[in-house]
Short mmCIF file of C-alpha atoms in Angstrom, two decimals:
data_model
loop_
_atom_site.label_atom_id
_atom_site.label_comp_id
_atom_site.label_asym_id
_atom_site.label_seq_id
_atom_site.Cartn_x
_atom_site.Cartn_y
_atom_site.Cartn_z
CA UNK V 1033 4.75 4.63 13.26
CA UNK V 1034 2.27 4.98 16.00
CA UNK V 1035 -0.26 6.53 13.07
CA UNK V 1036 -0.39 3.11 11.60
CA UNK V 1037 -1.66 1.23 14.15
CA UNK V 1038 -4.98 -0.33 13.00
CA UNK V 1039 -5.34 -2.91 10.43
CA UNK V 1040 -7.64 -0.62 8.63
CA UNK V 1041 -5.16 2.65 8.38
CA UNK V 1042 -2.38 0.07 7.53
CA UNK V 1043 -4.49 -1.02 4.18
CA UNK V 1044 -5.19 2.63 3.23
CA UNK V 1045 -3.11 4.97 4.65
CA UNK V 1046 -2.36 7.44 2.30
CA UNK V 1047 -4.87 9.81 3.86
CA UNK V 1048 -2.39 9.77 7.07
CA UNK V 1049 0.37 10.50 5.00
CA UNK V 1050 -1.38 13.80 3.36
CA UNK V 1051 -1.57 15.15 6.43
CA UNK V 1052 2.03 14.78 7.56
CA UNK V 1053 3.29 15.86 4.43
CA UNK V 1054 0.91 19.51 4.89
CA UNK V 1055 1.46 19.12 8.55
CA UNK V 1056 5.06 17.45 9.69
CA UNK V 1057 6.86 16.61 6.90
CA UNK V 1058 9.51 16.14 8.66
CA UNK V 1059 9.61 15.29 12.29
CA UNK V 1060 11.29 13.18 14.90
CA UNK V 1061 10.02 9.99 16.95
CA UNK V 1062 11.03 9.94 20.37
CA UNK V 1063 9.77 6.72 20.81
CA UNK V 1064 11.67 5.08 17.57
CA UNK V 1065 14.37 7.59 18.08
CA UNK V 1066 14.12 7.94 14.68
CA UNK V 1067 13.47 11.11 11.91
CA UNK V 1068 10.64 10.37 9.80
CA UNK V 1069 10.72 12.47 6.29
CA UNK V 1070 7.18 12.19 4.18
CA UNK V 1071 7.80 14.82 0.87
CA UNK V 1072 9.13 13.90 -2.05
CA UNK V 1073 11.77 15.98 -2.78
CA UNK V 1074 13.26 15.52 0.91
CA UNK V 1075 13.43 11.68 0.42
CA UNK V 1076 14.63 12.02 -3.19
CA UNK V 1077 17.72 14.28 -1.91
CA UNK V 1078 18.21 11.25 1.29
CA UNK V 1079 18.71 8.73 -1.29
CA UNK V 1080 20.51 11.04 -3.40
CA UNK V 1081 23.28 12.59 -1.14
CA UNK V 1082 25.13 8.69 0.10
CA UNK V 1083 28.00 10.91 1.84
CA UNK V 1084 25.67 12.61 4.05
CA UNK V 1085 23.27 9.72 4.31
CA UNK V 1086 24.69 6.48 5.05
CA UNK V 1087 23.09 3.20 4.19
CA UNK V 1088 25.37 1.56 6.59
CA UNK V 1089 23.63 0.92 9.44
CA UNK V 1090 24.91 -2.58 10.65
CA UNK V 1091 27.89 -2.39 13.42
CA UNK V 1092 29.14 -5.98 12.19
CA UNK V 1093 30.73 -6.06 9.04
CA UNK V 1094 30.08 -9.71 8.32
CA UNK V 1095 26.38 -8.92 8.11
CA UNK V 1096 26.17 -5.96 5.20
CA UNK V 1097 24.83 -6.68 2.09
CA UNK V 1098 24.76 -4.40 -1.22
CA UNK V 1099 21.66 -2.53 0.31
CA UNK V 1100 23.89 -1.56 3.62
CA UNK V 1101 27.34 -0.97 2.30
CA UNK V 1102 28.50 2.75 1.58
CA UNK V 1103 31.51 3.63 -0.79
CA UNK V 1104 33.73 2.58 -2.36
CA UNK V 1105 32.55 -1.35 -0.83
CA UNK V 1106 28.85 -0.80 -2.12
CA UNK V 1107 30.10 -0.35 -5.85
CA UNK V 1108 33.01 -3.03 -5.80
CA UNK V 1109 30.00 -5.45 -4.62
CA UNK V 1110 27.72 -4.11 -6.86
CA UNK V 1111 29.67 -4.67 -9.73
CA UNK V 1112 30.56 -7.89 -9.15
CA UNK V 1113 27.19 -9.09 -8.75
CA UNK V 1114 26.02 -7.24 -11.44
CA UNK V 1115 28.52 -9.53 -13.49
CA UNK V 1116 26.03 -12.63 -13.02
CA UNK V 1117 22.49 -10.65 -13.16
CA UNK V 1118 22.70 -8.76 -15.67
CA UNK V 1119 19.95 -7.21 -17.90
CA UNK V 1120 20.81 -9.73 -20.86
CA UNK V 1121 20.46 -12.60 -17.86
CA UNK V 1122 17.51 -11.24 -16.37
CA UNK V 1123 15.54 -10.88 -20.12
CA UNK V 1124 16.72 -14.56 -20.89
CA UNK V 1125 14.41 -15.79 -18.51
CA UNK V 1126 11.02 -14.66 -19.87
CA UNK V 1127 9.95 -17.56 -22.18
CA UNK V 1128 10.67 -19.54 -18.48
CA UNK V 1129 8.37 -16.99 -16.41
CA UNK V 1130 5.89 -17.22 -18.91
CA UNK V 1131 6.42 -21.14 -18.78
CA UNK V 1132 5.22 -20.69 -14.74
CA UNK V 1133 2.88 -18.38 -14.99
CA UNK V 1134 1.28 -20.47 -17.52
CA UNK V 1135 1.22 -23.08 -15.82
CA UNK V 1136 0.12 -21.65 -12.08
CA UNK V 1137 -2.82 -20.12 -14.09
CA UNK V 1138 -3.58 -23.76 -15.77
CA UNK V 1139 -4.32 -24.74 -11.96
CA UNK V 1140 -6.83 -23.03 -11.06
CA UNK V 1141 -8.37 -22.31 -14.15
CA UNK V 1142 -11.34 -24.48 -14.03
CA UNK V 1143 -12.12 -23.52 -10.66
CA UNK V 1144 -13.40 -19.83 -11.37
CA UNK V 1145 -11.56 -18.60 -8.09
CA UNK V 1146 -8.43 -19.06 -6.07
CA UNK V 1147 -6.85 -17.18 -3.73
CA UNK V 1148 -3.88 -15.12 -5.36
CA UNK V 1149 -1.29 -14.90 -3.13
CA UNK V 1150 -1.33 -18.37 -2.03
CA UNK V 1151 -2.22 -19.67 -5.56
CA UNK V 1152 -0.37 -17.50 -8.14
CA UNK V 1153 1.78 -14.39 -6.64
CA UNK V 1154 3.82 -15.88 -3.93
CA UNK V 1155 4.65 -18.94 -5.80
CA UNK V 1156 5.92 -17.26 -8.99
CA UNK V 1157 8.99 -15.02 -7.39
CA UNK V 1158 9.60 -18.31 -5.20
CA UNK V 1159 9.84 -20.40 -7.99
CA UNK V 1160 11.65 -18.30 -10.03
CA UNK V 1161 14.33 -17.22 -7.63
CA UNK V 1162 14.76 -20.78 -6.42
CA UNK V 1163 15.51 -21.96 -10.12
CA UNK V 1164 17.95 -19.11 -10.41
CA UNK V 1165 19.75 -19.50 -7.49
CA UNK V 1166 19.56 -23.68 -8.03
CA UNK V 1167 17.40 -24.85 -5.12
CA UNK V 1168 15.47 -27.62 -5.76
CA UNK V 1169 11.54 -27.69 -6.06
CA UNK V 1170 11.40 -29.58 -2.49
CA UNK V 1171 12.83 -26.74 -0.89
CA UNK V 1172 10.71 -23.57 -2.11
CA UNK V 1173 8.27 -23.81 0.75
CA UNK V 1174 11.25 -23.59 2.99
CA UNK V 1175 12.07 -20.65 0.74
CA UNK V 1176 9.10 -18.69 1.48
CA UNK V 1177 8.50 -19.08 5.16
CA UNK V 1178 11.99 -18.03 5.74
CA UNK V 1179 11.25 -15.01 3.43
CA UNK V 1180 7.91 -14.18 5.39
CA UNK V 1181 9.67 -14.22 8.80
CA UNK V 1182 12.17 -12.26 7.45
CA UNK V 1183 10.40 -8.97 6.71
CA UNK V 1184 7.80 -9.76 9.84
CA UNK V 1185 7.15 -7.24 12.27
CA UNK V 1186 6.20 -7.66 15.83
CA UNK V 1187 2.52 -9.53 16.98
CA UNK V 1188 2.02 -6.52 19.23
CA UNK V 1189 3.67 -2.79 20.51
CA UNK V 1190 5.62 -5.03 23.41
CA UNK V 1191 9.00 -5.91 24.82
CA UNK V 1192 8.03 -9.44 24.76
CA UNK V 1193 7.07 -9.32 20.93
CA UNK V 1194 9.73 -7.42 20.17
CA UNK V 1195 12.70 -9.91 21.60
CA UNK V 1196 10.58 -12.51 19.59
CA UNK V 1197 10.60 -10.94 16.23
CA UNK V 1198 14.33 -10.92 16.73
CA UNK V 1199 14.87 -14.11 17.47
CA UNK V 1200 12.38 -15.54 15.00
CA UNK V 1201 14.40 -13.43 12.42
CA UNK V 1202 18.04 -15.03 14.07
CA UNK V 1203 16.86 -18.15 13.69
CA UNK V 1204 15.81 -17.73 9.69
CA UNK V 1205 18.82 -16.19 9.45
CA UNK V 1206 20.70 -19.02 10.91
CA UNK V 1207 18.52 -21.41 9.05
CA UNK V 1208 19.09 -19.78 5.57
CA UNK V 1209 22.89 -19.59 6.45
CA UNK V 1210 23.48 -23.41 7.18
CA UNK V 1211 20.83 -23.89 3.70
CA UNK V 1212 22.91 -21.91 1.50
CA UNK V 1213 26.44 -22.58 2.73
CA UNK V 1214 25.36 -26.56 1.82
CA UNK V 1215 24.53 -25.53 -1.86
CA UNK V 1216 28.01 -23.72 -2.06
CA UNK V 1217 29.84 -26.33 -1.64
CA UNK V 1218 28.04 -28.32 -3.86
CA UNK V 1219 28.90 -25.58 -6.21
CA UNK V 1220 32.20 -25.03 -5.58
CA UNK V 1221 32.69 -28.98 -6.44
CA UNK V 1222 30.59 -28.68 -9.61
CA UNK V 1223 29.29 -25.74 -11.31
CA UNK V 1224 26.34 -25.41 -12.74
CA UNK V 1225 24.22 -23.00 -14.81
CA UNK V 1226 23.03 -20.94 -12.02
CA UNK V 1227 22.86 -17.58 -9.81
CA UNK V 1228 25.44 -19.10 -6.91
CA UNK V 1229 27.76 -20.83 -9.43
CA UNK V 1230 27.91 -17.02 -11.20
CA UNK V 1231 28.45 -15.44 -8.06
CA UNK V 1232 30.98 -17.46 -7.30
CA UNK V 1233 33.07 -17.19 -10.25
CA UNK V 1234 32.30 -13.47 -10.85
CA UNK V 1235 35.35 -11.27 -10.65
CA UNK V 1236 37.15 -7.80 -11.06
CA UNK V 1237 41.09 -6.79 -11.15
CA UNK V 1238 41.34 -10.67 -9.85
CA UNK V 1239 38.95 -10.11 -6.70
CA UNK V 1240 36.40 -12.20 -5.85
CA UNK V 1241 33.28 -12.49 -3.27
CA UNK V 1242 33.68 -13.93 -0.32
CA UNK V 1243 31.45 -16.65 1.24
CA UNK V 1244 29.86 -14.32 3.30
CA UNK V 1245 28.84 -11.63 0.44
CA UNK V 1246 27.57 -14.65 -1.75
CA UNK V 1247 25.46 -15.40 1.56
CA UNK V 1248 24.37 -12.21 2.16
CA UNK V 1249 23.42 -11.46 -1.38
CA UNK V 1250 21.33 -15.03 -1.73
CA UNK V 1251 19.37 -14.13 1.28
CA UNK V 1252 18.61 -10.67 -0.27
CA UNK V 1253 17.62 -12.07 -3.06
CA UNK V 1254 15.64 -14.53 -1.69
CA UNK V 1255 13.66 -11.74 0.64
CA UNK V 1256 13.36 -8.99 -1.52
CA UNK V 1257 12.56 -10.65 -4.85
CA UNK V 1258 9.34 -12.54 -3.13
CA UNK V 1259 8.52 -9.98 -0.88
CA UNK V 1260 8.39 -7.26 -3.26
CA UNK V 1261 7.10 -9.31 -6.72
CA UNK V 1262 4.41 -11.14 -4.70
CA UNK V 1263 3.37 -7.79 -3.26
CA UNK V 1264 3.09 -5.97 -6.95
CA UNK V 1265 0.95 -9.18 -8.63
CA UNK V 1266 -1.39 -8.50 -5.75
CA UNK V 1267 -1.57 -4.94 -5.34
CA UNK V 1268 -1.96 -4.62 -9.43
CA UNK V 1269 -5.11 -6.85 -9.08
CA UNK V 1270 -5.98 -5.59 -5.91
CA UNK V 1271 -6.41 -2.48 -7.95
CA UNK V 1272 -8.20 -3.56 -10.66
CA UNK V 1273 -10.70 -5.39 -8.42
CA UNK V 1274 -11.09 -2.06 -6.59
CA UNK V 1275 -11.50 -0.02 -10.15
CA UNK V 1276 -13.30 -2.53 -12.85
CA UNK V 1277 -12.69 -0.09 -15.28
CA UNK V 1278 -9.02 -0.16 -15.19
CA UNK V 1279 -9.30 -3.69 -15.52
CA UNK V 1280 -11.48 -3.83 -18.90
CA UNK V 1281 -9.33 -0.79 -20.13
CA UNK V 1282 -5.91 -2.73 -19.58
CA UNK V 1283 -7.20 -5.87 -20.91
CA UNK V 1284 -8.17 -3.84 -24.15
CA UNK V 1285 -4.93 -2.48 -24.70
CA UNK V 1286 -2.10 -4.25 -23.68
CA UNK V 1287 0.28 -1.75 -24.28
CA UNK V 1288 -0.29 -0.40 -20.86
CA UNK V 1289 0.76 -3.37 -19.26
CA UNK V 1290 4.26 -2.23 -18.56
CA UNK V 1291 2.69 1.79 -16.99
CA UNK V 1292 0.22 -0.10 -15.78
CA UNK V 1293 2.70 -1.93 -13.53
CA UNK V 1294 5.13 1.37 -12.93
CA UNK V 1295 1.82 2.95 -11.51
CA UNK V 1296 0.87 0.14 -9.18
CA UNK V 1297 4.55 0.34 -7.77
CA UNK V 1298 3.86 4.36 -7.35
CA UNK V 1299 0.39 3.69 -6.36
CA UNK V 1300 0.70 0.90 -4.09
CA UNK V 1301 4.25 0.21 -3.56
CA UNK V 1302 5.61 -3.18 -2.12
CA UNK V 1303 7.99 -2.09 0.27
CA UNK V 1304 7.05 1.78 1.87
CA UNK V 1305 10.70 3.23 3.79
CA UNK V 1306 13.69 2.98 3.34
CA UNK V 1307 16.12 3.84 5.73
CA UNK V 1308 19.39 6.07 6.20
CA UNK V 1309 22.03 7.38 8.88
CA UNK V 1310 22.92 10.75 8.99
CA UNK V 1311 26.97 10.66 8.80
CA UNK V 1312 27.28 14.49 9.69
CA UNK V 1313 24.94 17.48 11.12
CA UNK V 1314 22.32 18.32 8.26
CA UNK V 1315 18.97 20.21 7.32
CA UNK V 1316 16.10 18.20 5.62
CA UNK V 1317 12.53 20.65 5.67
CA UNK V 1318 13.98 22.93 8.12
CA UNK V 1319 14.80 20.57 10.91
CA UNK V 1320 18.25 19.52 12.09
CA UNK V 1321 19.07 16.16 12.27
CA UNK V 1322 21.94 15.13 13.99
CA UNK V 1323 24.99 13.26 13.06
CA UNK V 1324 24.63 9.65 14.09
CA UNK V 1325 21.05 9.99 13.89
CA UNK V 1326 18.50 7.34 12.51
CA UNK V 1327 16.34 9.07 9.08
CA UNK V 1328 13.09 6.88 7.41
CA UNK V 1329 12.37 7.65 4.42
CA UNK V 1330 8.67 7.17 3.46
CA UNK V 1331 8.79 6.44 0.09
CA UNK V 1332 5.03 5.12 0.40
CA UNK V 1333 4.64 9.09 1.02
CA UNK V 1334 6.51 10.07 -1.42
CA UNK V 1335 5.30 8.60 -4.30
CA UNK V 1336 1.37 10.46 -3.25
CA UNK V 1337 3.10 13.65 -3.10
CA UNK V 1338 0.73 16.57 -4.76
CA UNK V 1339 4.08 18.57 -5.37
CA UNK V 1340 5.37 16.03 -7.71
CA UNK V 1341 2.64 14.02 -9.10
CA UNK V 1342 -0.68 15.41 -10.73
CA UNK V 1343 -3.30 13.85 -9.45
CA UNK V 1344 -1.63 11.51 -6.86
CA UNK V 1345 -4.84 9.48 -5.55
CA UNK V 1346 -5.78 8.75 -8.95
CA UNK V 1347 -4.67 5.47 -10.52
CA UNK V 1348 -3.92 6.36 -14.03
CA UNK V 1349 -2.33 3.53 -16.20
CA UNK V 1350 -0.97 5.65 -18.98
CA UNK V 1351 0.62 7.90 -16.10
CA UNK V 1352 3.74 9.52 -18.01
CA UNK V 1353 6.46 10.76 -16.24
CA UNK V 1354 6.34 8.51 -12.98
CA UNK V 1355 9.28 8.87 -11.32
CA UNK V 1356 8.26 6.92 -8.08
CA UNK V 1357 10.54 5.83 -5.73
CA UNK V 1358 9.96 2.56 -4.82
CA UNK V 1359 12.99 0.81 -6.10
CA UNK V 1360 15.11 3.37 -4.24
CA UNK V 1361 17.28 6.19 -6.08
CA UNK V 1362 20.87 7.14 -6.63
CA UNK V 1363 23.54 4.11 -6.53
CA UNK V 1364 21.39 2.57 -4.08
CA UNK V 1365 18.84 1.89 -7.01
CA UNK V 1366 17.13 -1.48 -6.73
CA UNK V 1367 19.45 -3.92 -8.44
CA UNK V 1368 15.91 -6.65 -8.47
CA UNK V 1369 14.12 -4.02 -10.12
CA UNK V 1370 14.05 -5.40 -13.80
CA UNK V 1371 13.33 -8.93 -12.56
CA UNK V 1372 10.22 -7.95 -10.72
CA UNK V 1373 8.96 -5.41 -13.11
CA UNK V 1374 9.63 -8.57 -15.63
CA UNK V 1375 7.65 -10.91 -13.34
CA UNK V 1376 5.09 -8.15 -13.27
CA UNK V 1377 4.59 -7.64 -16.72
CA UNK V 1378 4.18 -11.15 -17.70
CA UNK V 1379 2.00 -11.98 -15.05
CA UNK V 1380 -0.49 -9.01 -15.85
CA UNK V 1381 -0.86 -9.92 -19.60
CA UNK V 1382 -1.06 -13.40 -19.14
CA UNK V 1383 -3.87 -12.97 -16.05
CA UNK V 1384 -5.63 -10.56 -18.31
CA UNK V 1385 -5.91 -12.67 -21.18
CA UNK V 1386 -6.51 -15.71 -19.13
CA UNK V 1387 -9.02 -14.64 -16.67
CA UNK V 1388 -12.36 -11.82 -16.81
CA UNK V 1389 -14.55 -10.34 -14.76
CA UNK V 1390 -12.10 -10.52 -12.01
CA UNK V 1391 -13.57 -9.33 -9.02
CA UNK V 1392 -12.80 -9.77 -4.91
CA UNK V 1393 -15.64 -10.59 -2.73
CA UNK V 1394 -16.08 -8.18 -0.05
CA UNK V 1395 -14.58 -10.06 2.96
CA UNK V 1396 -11.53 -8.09 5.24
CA UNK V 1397 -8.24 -7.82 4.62
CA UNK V 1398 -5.84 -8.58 6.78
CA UNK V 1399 -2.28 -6.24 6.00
CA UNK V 1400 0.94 -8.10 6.19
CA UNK V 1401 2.21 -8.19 9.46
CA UNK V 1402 5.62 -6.05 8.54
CA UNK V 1403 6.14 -2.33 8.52
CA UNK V 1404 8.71 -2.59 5.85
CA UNK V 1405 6.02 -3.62 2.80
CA UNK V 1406 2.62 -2.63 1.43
CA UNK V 1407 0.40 -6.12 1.24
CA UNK V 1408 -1.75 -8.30 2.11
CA UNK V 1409 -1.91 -12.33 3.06
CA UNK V 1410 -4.42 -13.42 1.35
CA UNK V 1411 -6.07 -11.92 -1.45
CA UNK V 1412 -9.13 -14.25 -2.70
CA UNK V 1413 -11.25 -13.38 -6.26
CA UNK V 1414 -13.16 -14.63 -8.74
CA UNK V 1415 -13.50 -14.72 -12.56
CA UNK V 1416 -14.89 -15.85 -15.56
CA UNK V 1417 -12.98 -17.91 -18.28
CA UNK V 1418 -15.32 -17.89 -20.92
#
């Protein structure tokens, strides 16, 4: 979005999407050739409405996962994954996340600063997803810059960076697919205690998923878990770098840790659109959009809007309701959600209790390079241990 150009908008640009929602809440980008939608209730009724707003948006069927499947595919899927993640699965593995979080904050400890993506929030999700899925500790840098280049947008507003985003992206892709397909078989051979061997024995009315849905759904998992739990560690204590106060008042009472984290995913949320197809001629905020036509929905928007949340540019950790949107809504609801609001939760008490006066010296951030997710690369601070 041509608004988000500069490094500095892209770190704090809530102001830009005020104005569009008073000003163009809806409107369409010739350039993109794409609707853009910034109020609330018009992205809640996108996700909503799946017959009028497709999530399938991929011409080759081989290449849909769960998050671009319509009915009745997208629920047949989604229950058969569901058969080897489920909430009892996903809870199970807390005295384990608390194991590595433990232990990543053990590391640096003694050193009164570290940088916390590199040191603590992108190797958590990484570790933890490549323990459930089975991949062995060797691999999980692999893991992660396949995951980066996956969500990476173009260098520049070019042709030429453009075609190379693509095929940087082809070749992950490619990369991840010859990775994974080596680990099925190894699977398939002898079963173990993991996400892939559950995949691939998970099974309704006798049907089973194919190699190319366990793929698909690996790679997901891979992207979106890291992406989007690395991205919520950081922007939570981004936050309370940015507001001191919240910090000392969270560390005092612990049983804000879970709002705390549900208003850091409103507040600043990890990934910011989410995108639809309009299947048939409709009216969002008194525009037409066409059928066949591209629609972006800006949950990052969204979850600021004035209309739905009281005080939206205030960060309040006891915030009650806070029906954000940034793990989706409708059937199309983020099926990673209780995993990285887990991850979240754990990480925040145990940082809290392990670490004080956390603070960020004032050097620049530089915003992911991705206009799918709300972050940043590096994210250094300090702290007492006392």
């Amino acid at each position: 979005m041509k608004e988000l150009v500069r490094e500095e908008d892209r770190l704090h640009p809530f102001p830009i999407f005020r104005r569009l929602r008073a000003e163009t809440p809806v409107r369409y980008d010739e350039n993109r050739q794409t609707w853009d939608v910034f109020r609330y209730d018009d992205i809640q009724r996108i996700l909503k409405d799946h017959t009028t707003f497709s999530s399938k948006r991929i011409a080759d069927a081989k290449k849909e996962t769960v998050l671009t499947m319509d009915q009745p595919k997208h629920t047949q899927m989604r229950n058969l994954v569901n058969k080897a993640f489920t909430p009892k699965a996903i809870s199970d593995l807390t005295p384990r996340i608390d194991s590595i979080v433990t232990e990543l904050l053990d590391m640096v400890k003694d050193k009164r600063e570290m940088d916390l993506v590199r040191d603590f929030a992108y190797p958590l999700p990484v570790i933890v997803i490549a323990e459930l899925l089975g991949v062995p500790p060797k691999d999980r840098r692999l893991f992660k810059d396949w995951s980066d280049t996956m969500v990476k947008g173009a260098e520049a507003d070019t042709d030429e960076a453009l075609i190379q985003m693509h095929k940087d992206k082809e070749k992950a892709e490619a990369e991840l697919f010859h990775y994974f397909r080596a680990i099925l078989a190894e699977r398939r051979a002898a079963p173990k205690d993991d996400l892939i061997s559950a995949l691939l024995a998970a099974e309704i009315d006798g049907e089973r998923l194919n190699e190319e849905e366990v793929l698909r759904f690996c790679i997901l998992l891979l992207v979106a878990g890291n992406e989007s739990t690395t991205n919520l560690i950081t922007n939570t204590i981004r936050v309370m770098t940015e507001q001191p106060d919240i910090q000392e008042r969270v560390r005092q009472d612990r049983e804000l840790v879970k709002s705390t984290i549900e208003e850091t995913l409103r507040y600043y949320p990890p990934f910011v659109v989410v995108g639809r197809r309009a299947v048939e001629d409709v009216e969002i905020g008194g525009q037409k959009i066409a059928a066949g036509q591209q629609v972006v929905s800006w949950v990052v928007s969204g979850n600021r809007d004035e209309s739905k949340f009281e005080q939206p540019d205030l960060f309040l950790p006891d915030r009650k309701p806070n029906a954000h949107l940034s793990f989706g809504f409708g059937i199309h609801f983020c099926l990673g959600a209780p995993l990285a609001r887990l991850e979240g939760q754990i990480a925040l008490d145990r940082i809290l209790s392990s670490l004080h006066e956390i603070a960020s010296p004032k050097t620049a951030l530089t915003p992911i390079p991705s206009p799918i997710v709300f972050g940043v690369e590096s994210f250094p601070v300090t702290f007492q241990t006392r």
